Coordinates of N, CA and C in Angstrom, one line a residue:
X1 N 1.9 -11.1 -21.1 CA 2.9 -10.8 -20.0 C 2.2 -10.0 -18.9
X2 N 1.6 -9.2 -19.5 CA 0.9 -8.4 -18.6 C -0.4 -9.1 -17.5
X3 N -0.7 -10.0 -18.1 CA -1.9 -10.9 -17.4 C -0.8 -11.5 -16.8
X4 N -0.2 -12.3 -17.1 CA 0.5 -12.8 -15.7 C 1.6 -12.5 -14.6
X5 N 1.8 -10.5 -15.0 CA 2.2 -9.8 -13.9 C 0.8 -9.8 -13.0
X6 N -0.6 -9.7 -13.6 CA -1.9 -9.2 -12.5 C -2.2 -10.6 -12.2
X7 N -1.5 -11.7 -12.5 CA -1.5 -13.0 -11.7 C -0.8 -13.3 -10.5
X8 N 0.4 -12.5 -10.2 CA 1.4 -13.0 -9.7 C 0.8 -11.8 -8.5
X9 N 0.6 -10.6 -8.7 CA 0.1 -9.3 -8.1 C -1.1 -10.0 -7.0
X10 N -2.6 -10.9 -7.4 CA -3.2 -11.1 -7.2 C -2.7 -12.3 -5.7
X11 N -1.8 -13.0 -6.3 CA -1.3 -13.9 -5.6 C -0.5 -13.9 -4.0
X12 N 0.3 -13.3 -4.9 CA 1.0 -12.2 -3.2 C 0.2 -12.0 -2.3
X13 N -0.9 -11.2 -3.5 CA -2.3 -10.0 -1.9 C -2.8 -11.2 -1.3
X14 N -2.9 -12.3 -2.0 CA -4.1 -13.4 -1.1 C -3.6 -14.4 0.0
X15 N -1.4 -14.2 -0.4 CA -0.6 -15.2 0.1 C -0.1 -13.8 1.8
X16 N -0.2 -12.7 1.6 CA -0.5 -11.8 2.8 C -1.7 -11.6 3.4
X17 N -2.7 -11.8 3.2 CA -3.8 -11.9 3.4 C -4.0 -13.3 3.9
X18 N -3.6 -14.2 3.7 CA -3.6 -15.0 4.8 C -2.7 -15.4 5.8
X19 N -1.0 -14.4 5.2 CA -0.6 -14.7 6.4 C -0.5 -14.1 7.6
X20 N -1.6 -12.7 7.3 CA -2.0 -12.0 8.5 C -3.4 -12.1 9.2
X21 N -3.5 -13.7 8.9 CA -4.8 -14.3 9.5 C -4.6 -14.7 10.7
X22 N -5.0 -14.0 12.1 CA -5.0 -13.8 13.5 C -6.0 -13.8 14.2
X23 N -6.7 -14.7 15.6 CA -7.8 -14.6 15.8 C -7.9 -14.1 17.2
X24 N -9.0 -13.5 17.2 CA -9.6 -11.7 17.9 C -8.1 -12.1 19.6
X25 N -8.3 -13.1 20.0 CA -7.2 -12.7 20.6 C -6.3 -12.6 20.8
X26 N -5.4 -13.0 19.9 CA -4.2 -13.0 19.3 C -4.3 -11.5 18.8
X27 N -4.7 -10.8 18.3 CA -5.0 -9.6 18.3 C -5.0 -8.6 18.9
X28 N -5.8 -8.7 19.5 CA -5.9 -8.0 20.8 C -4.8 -7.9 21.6
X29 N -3.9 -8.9 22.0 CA -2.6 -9.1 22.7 C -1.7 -8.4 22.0
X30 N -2.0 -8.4 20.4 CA -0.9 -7.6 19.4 C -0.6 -5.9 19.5
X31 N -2.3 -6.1 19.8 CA -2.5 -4.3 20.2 C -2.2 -3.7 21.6
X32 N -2.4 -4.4 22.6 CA -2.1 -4.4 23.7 C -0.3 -3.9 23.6
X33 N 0.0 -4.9 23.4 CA 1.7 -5.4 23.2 C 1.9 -4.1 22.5
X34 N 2.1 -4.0 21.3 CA 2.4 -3.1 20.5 C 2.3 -1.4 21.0
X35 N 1.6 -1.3 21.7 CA 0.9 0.4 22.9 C 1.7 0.3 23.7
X36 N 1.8 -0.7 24.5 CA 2.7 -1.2 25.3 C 4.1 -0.4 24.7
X37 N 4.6 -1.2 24.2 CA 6.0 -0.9 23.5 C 6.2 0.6 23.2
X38 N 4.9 1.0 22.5 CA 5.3 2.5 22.6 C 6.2 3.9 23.2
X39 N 5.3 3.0 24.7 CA 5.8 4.1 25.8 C 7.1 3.7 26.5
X40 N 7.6 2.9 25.8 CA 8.9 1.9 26.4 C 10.3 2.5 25.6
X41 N 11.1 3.0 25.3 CA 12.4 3.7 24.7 C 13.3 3.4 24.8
X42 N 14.4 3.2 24.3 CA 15.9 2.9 23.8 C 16.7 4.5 24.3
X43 N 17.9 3.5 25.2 CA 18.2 5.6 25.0 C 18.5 6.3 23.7
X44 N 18.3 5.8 22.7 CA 18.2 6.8 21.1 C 17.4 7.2 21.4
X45 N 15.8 6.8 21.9 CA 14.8 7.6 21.3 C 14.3 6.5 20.7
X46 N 14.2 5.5 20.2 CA 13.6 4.6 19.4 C 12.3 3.8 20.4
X47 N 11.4 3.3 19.9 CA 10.4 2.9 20.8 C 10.3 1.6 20.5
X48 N 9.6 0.4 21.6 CA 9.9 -1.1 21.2 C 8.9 -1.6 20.9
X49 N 7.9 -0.8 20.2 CA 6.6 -1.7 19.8 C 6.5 -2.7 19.0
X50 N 7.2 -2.1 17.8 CA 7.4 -3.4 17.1 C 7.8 -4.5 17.3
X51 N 9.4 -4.1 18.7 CA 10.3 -5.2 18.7 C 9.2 -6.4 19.9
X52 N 8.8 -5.8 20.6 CA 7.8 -6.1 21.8 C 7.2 -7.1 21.1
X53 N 6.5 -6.6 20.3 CA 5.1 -7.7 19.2 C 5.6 -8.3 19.0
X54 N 6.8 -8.3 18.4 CA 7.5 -9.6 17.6 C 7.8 -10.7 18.5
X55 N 8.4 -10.1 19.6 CA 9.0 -11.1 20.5 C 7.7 -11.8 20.9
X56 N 6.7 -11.3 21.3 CA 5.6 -11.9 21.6 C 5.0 -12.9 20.8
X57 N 5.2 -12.7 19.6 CA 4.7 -13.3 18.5 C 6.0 -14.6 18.6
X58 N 7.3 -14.6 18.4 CA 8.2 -15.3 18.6 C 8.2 -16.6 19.9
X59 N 7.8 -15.5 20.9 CA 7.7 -16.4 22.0 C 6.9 -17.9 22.6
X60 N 5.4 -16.9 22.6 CA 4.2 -18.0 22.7 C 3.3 -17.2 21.7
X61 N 3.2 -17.0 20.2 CA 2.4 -16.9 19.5 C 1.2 -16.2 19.7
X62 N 1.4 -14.4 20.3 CA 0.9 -13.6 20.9 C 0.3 -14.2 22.1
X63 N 1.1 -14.8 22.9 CA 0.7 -14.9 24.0 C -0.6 -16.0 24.2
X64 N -0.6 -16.6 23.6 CA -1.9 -17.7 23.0 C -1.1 -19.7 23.7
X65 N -0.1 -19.3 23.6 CA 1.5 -20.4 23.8 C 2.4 -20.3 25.0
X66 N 1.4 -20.4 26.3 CA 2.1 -20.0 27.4 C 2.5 -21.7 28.1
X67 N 4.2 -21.5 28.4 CA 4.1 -22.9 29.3 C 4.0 -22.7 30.9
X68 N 3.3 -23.6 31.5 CA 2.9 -23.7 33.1 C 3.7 -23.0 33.8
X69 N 4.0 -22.6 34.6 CA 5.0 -22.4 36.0 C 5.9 -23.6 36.8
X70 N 6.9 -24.1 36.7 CA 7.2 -25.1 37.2 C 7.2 -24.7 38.6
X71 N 6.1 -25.8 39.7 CA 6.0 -25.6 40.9 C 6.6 -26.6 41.5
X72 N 7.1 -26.8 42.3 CA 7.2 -28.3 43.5 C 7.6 -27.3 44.9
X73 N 6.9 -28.8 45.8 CA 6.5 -28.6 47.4 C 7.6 -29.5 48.0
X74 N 7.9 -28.8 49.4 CA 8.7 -29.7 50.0 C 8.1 -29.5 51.7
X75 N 8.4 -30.5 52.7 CA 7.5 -30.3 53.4 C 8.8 -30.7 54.8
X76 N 8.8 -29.8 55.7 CA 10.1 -29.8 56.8 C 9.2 -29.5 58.2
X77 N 9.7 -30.0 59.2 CA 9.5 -30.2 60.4 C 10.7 -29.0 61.5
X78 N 10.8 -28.4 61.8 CA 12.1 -28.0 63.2 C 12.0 -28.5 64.2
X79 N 13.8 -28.8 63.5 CA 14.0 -29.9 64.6 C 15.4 -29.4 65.6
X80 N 15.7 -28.5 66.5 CA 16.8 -28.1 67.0 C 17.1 -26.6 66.5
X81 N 16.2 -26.2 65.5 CA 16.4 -25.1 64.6 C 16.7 -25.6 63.6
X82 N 16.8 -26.3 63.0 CA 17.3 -26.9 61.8 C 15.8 -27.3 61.0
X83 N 16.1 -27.4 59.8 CA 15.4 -27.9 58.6 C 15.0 -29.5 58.6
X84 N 14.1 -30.9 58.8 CA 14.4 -31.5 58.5 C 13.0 -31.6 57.4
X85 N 13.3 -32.3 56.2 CA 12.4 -32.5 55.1 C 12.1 -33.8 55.1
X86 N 11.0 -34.3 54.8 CA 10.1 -35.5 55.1 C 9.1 -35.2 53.9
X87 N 8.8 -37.1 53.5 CA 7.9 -36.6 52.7 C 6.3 -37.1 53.3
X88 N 5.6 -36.3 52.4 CA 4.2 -36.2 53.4 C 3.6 -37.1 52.7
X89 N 3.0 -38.2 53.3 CA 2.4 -39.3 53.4 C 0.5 -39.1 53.5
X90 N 0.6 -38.1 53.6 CA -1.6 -37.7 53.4 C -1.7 -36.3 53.3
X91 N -2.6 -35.6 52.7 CA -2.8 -34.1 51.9 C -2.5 -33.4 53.1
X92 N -1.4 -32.8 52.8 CA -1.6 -31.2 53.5 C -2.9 -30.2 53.3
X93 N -3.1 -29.8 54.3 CA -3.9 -29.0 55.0 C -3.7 -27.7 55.8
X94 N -3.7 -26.6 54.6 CA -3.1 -25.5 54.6 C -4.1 -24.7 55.9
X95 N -5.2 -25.0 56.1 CA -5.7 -24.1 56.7 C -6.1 -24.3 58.3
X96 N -5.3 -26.0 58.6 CA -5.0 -25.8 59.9 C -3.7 -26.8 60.2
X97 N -3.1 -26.7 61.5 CA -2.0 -26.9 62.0 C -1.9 -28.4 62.0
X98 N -1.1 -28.9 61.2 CA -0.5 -30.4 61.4 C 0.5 -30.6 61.7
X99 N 0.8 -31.8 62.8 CA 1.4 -32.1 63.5 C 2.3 -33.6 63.0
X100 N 3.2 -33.9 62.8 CA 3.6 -35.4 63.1 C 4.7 -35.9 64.2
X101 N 4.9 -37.1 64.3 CA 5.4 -37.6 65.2 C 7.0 -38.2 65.0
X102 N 8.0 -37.3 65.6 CA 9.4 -37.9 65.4 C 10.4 -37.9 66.5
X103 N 10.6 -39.3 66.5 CA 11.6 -39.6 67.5 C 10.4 -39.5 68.8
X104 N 9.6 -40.0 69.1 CA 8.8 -39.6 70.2 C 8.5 -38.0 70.6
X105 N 8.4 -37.2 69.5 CA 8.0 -35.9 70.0 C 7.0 -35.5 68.9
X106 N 6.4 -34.4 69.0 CA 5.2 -33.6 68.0 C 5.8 -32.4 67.5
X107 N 6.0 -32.5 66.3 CA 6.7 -31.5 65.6 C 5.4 -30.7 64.1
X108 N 5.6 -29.5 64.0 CA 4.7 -29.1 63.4 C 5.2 -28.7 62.2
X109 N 4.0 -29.2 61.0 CA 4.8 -29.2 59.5 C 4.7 -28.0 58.9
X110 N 5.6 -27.6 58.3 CA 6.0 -26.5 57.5 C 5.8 -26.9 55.9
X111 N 5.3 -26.3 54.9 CA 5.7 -26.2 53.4 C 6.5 -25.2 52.8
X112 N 7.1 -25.5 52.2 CA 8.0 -24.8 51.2 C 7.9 -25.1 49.6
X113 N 7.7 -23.9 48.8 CA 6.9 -24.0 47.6 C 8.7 -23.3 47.0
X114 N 8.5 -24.1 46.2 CA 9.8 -24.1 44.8 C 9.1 -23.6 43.8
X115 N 10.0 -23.0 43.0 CA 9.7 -22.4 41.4 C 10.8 -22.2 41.0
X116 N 10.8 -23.3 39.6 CA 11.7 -23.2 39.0 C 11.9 -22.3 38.0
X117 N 13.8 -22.0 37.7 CA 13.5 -20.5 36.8 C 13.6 -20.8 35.4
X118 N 12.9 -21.6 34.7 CA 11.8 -22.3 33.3 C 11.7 -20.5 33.0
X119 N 11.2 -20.1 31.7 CA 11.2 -19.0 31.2 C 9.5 -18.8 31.8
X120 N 8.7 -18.0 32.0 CA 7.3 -18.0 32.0 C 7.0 -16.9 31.7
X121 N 5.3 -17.1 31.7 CA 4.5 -16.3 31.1 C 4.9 -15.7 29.2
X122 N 4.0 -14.6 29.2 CA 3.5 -14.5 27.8 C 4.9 -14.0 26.6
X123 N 5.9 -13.3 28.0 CA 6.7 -12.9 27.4 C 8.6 -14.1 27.3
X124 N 7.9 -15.4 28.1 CA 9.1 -16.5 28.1 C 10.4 -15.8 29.2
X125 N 10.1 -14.6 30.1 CA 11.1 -14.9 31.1 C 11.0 -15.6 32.2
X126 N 12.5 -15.6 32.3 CA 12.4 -16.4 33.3 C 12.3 -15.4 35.0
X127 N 12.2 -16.6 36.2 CA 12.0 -16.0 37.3 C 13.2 -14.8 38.1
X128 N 14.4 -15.4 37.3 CA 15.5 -14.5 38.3 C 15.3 -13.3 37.1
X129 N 15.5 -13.7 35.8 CA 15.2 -12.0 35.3 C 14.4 -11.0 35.8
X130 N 13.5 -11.4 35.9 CA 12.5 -10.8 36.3 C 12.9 -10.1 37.1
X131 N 13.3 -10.3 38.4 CA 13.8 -10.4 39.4 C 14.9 -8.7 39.7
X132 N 15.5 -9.3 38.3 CA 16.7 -8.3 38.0 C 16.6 -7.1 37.4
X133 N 15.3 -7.4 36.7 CA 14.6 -6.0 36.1 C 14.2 -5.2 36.7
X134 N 13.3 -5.7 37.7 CA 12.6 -4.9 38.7 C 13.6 -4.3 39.4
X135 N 14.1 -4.3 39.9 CA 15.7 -4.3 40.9 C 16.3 -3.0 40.2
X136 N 16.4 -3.1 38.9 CA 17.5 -2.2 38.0 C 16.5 -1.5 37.3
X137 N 15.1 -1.0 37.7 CA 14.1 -0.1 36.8 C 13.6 0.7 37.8
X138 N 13.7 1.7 37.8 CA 13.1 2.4 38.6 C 11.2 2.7 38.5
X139 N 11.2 2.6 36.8 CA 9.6 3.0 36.6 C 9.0 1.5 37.4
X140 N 9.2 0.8 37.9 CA 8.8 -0.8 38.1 C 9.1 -1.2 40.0
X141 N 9.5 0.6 40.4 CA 9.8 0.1 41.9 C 8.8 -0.5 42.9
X142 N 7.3 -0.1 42.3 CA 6.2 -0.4 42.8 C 6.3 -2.0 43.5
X143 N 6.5 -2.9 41.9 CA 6.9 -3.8 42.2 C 8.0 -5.0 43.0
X144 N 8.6 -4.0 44.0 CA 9.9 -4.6 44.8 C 9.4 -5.3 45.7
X145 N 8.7 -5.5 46.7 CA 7.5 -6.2 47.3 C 7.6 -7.4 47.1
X146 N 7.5 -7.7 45.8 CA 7.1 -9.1 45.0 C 9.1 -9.6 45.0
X147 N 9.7 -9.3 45.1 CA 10.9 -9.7 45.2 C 10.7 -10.7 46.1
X148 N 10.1 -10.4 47.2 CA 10.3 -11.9 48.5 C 9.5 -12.6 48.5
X149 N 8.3 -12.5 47.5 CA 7.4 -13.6 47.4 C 7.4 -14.0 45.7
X150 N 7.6 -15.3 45.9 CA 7.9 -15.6 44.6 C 6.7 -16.3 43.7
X151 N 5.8 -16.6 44.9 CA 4.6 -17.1 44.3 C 3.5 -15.7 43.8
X152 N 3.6 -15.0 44.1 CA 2.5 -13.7 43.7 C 3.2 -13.0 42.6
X153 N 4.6 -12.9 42.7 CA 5.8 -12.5 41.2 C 5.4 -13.8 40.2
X154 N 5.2 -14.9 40.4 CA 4.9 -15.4 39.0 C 3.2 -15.5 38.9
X155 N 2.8 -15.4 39.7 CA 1.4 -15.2 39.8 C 0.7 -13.9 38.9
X156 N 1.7 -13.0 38.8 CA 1.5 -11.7 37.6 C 1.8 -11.8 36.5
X157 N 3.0 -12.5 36.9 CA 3.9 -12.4 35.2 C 2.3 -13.3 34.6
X158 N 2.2 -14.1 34.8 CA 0.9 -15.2 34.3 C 0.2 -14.6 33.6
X159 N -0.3 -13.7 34.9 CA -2.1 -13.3 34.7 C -1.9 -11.9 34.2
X160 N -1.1 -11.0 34.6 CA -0.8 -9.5 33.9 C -0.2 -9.4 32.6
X161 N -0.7 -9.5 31.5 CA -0.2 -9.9 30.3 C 1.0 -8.3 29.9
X162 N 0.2 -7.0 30.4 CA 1.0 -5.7 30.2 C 2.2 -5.7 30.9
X163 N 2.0 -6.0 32.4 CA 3.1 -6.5 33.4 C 4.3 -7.4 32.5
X164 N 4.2 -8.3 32.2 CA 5.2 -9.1 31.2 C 5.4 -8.1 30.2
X165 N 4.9 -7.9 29.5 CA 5.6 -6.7 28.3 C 6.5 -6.0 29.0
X166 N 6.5 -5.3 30.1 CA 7.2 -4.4 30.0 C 8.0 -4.7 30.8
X167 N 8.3 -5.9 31.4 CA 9.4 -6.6 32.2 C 10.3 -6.6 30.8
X168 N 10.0 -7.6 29.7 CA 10.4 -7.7 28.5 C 11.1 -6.2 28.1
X169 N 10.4 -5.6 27.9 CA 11.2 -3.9 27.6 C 11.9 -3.4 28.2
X170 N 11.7 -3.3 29.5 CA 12.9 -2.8 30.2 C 13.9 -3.7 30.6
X171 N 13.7 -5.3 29.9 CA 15.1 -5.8 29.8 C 15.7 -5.8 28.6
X172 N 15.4 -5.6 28.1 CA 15.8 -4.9 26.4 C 16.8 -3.5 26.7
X173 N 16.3 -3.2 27.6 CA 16.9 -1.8 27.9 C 18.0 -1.7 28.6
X174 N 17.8 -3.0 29.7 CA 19.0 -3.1 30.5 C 20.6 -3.8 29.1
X175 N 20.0 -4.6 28.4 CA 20.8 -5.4 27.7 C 22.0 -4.2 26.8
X176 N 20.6 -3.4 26.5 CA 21.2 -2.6 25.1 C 22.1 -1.9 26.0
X177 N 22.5 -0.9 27.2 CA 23.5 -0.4 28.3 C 24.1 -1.3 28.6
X178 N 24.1 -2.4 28.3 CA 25.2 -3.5 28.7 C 25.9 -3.4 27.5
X179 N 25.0 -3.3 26.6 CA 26.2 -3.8 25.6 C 27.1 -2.9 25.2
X180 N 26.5 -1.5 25.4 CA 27.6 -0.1 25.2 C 28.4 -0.4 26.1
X181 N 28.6 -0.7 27.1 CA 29.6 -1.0 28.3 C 30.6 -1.7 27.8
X182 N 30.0 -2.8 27.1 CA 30.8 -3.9 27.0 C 31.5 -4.0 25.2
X183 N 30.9 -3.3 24.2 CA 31.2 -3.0 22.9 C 31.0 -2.0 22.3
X184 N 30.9 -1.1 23.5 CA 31.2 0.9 22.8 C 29.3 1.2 22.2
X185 N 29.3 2.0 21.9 CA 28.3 3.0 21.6 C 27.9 2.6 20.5
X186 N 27.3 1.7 19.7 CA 26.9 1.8 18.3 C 25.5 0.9 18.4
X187 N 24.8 2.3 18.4 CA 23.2 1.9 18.1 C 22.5 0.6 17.9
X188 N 22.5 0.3 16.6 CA 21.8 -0.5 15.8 C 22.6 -1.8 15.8
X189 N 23.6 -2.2 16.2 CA 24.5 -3.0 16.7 C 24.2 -4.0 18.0
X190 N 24.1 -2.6 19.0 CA 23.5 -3.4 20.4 C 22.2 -3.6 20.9
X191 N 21.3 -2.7 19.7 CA 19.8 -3.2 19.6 C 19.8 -4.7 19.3
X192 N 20.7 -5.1 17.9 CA 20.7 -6.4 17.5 C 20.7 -7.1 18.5
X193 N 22.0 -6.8 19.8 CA 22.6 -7.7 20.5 C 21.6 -7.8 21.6
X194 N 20.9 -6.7 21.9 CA 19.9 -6.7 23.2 C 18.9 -8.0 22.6
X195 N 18.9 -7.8 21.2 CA 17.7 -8.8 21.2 C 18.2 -10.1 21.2
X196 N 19.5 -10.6 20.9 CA 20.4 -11.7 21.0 C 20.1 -12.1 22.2
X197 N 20.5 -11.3 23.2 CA 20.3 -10.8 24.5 C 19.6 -11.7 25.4
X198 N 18.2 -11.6 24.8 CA 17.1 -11.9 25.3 C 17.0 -13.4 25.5
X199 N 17.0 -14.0 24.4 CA 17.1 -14.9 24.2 C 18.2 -16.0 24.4
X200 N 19.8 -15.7 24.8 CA 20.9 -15.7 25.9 C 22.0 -15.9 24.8
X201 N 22.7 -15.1 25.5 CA 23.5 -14.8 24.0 C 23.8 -13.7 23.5
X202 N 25.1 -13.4 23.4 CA 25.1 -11.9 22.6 C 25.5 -11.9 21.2
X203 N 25.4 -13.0 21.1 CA 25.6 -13.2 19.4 C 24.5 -14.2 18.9
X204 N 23.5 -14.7 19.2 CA 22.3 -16.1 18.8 C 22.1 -15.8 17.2
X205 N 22.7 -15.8 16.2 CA 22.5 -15.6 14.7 C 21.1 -16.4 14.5
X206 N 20.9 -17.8 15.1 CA 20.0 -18.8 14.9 C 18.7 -17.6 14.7
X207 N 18.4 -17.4 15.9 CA 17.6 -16.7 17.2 C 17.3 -15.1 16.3
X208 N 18.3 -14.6 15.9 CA 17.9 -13.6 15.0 C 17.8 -13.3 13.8
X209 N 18.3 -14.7 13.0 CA 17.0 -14.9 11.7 C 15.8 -14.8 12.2
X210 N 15.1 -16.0 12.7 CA 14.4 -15.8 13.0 C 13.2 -14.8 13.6
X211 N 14.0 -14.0 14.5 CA 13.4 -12.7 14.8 C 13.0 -12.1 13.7
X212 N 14.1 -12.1 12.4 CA 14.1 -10.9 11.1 C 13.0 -10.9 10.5
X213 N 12.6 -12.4 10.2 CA 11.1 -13.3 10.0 C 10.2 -12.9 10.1
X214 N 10.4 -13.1 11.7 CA 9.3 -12.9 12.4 C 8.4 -11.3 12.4
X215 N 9.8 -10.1 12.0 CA 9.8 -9.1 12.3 C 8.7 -8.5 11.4
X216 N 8.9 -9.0 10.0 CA 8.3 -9.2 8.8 C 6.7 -8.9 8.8
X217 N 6.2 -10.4 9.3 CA 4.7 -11.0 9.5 C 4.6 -9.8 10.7
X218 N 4.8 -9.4 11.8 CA 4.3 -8.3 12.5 C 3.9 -7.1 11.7
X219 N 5.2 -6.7 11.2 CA 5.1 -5.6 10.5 C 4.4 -5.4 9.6
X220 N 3.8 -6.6 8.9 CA 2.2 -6.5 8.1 C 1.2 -6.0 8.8
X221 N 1.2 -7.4 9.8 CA 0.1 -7.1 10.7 C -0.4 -6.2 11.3
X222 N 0.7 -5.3 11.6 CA 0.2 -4.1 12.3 C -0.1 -3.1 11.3
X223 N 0.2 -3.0 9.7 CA -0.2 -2.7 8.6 C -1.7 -2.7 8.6
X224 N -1.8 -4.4 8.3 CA -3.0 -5.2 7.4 C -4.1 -4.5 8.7
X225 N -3.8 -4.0 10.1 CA -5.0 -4.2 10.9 C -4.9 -2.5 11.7
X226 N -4.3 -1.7 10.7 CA -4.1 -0.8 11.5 C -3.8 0.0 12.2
X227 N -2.7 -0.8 13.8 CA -3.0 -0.5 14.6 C -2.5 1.0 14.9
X228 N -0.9 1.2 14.0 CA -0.9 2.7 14.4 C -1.6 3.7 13.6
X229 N -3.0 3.7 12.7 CA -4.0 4.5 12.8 C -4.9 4.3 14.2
X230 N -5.2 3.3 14.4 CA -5.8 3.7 15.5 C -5.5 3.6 16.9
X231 N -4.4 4.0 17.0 CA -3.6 4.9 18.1 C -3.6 6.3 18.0
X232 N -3.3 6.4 16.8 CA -3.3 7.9 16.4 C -4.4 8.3 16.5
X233 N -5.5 8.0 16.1 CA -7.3 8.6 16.7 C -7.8 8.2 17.5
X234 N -7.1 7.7 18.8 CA -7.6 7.6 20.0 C -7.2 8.7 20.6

């Protein structure tokens, strides 16, 4: 009996030990993320590192699982003051003035760059959240600038992997004050729902099994690889 409790014992360690098999970048993003989260708070007092990782981990697979930016171009002429859109028949040529020909006159072409609001970057928001965060965060006013250009706002979320974390957390933040607003003061309740939240929905049961899961395998992880020791001795 006893040999096949140090069977079963053995088995576990090796079936956790691989399921906290992560490679150096995926890691790295975990530690990133997770430090990140630290400095990010609930008004309890509670900090989102863990919740941060997870979502990360949930989202694109520490950030390793990113989908593209959905871009499209549209290409307009003024014509009376007015907009007309035409489509362009040979490469635009951004770095000098093109002209085409309408109704017997020379009109000069304009582009107009679209982005669709598809969730993006490492942390899966989308572009108007974003948007909304910044707006409603004061630690993030830096960023209001990027409000009128939408191509350099997804241009960060992309490439600023911390930038997205903490868009992610302080809409966590915004959610969890919503939800007091909207279903009274009870902590651990509207943490659930902020994370529902996230994901659209103040109730996604699906969405937060899965999270609970997910919450799991993090919470080894950051175990199995120590990251809050070495936070603590930095």
């Amino acid at each position: 009996m006893r040999l096949i409790f140090l069977i079963l014992i053995a088995l576990i360690s090796n079936i956790n030990a691989d399921t906290a098999t992560i490679d150096k970048q995926q890691l790295a993003n975990l530690k990133m993320t997770y430090t990140t989260g630290k400095g990010i708070t609930l008004p309890n007092g509670d900090d989102l590192a863990l919740t941060l990782a997870t979502l990360s981990f949930r989202e694109t697979s520490f950030m390793t699982n990113m989908n593209p930016a959905q871009v499209s171009t549209k290409y307009y002429i003024l014509v009376n003051g007015k907009k007309q859109y035409f489509k362009m028949t040979q490469k635009f040529n951004e770095s000098k003035k093109q002209v085409v020909d309408f109704k017997g006159k020379k009109y000069v072409v304009n582009k107009e760059v679209y982005y669709g609001n598809d969730s993006l970057g490492p942390m899966e928001m989308k572009l108007s959240t974003a948007k909304v965060v910044i707006k409603k965060t004061p630690q993030l006013k830096k960023y209001l600038p990027l409000l009128k250009n939408n191509a350099e706002l997804v241009k960060l979320i992309h490439t600023d992997k911390q930038f997205a974390v903490k868009l992610a957390g302080y809409y966590l933040i915004i959610c969890y004050k919503e939800g007091e607003q909207k279903f009274g003061k009870n902590g651990n309740a509207n943490f659930v729902r902020a994370i529902s939240r996230y994901n659209g929905g103040w109730n996604n049961i699906k969405y937060l099994l899965k999270f609970r899961k997910d919450r799991m395998f993090v919470k080894h992880l950051v175990k199995v690889h120590r990251i809050d020791n070495q936070m603590k001795e930095i």
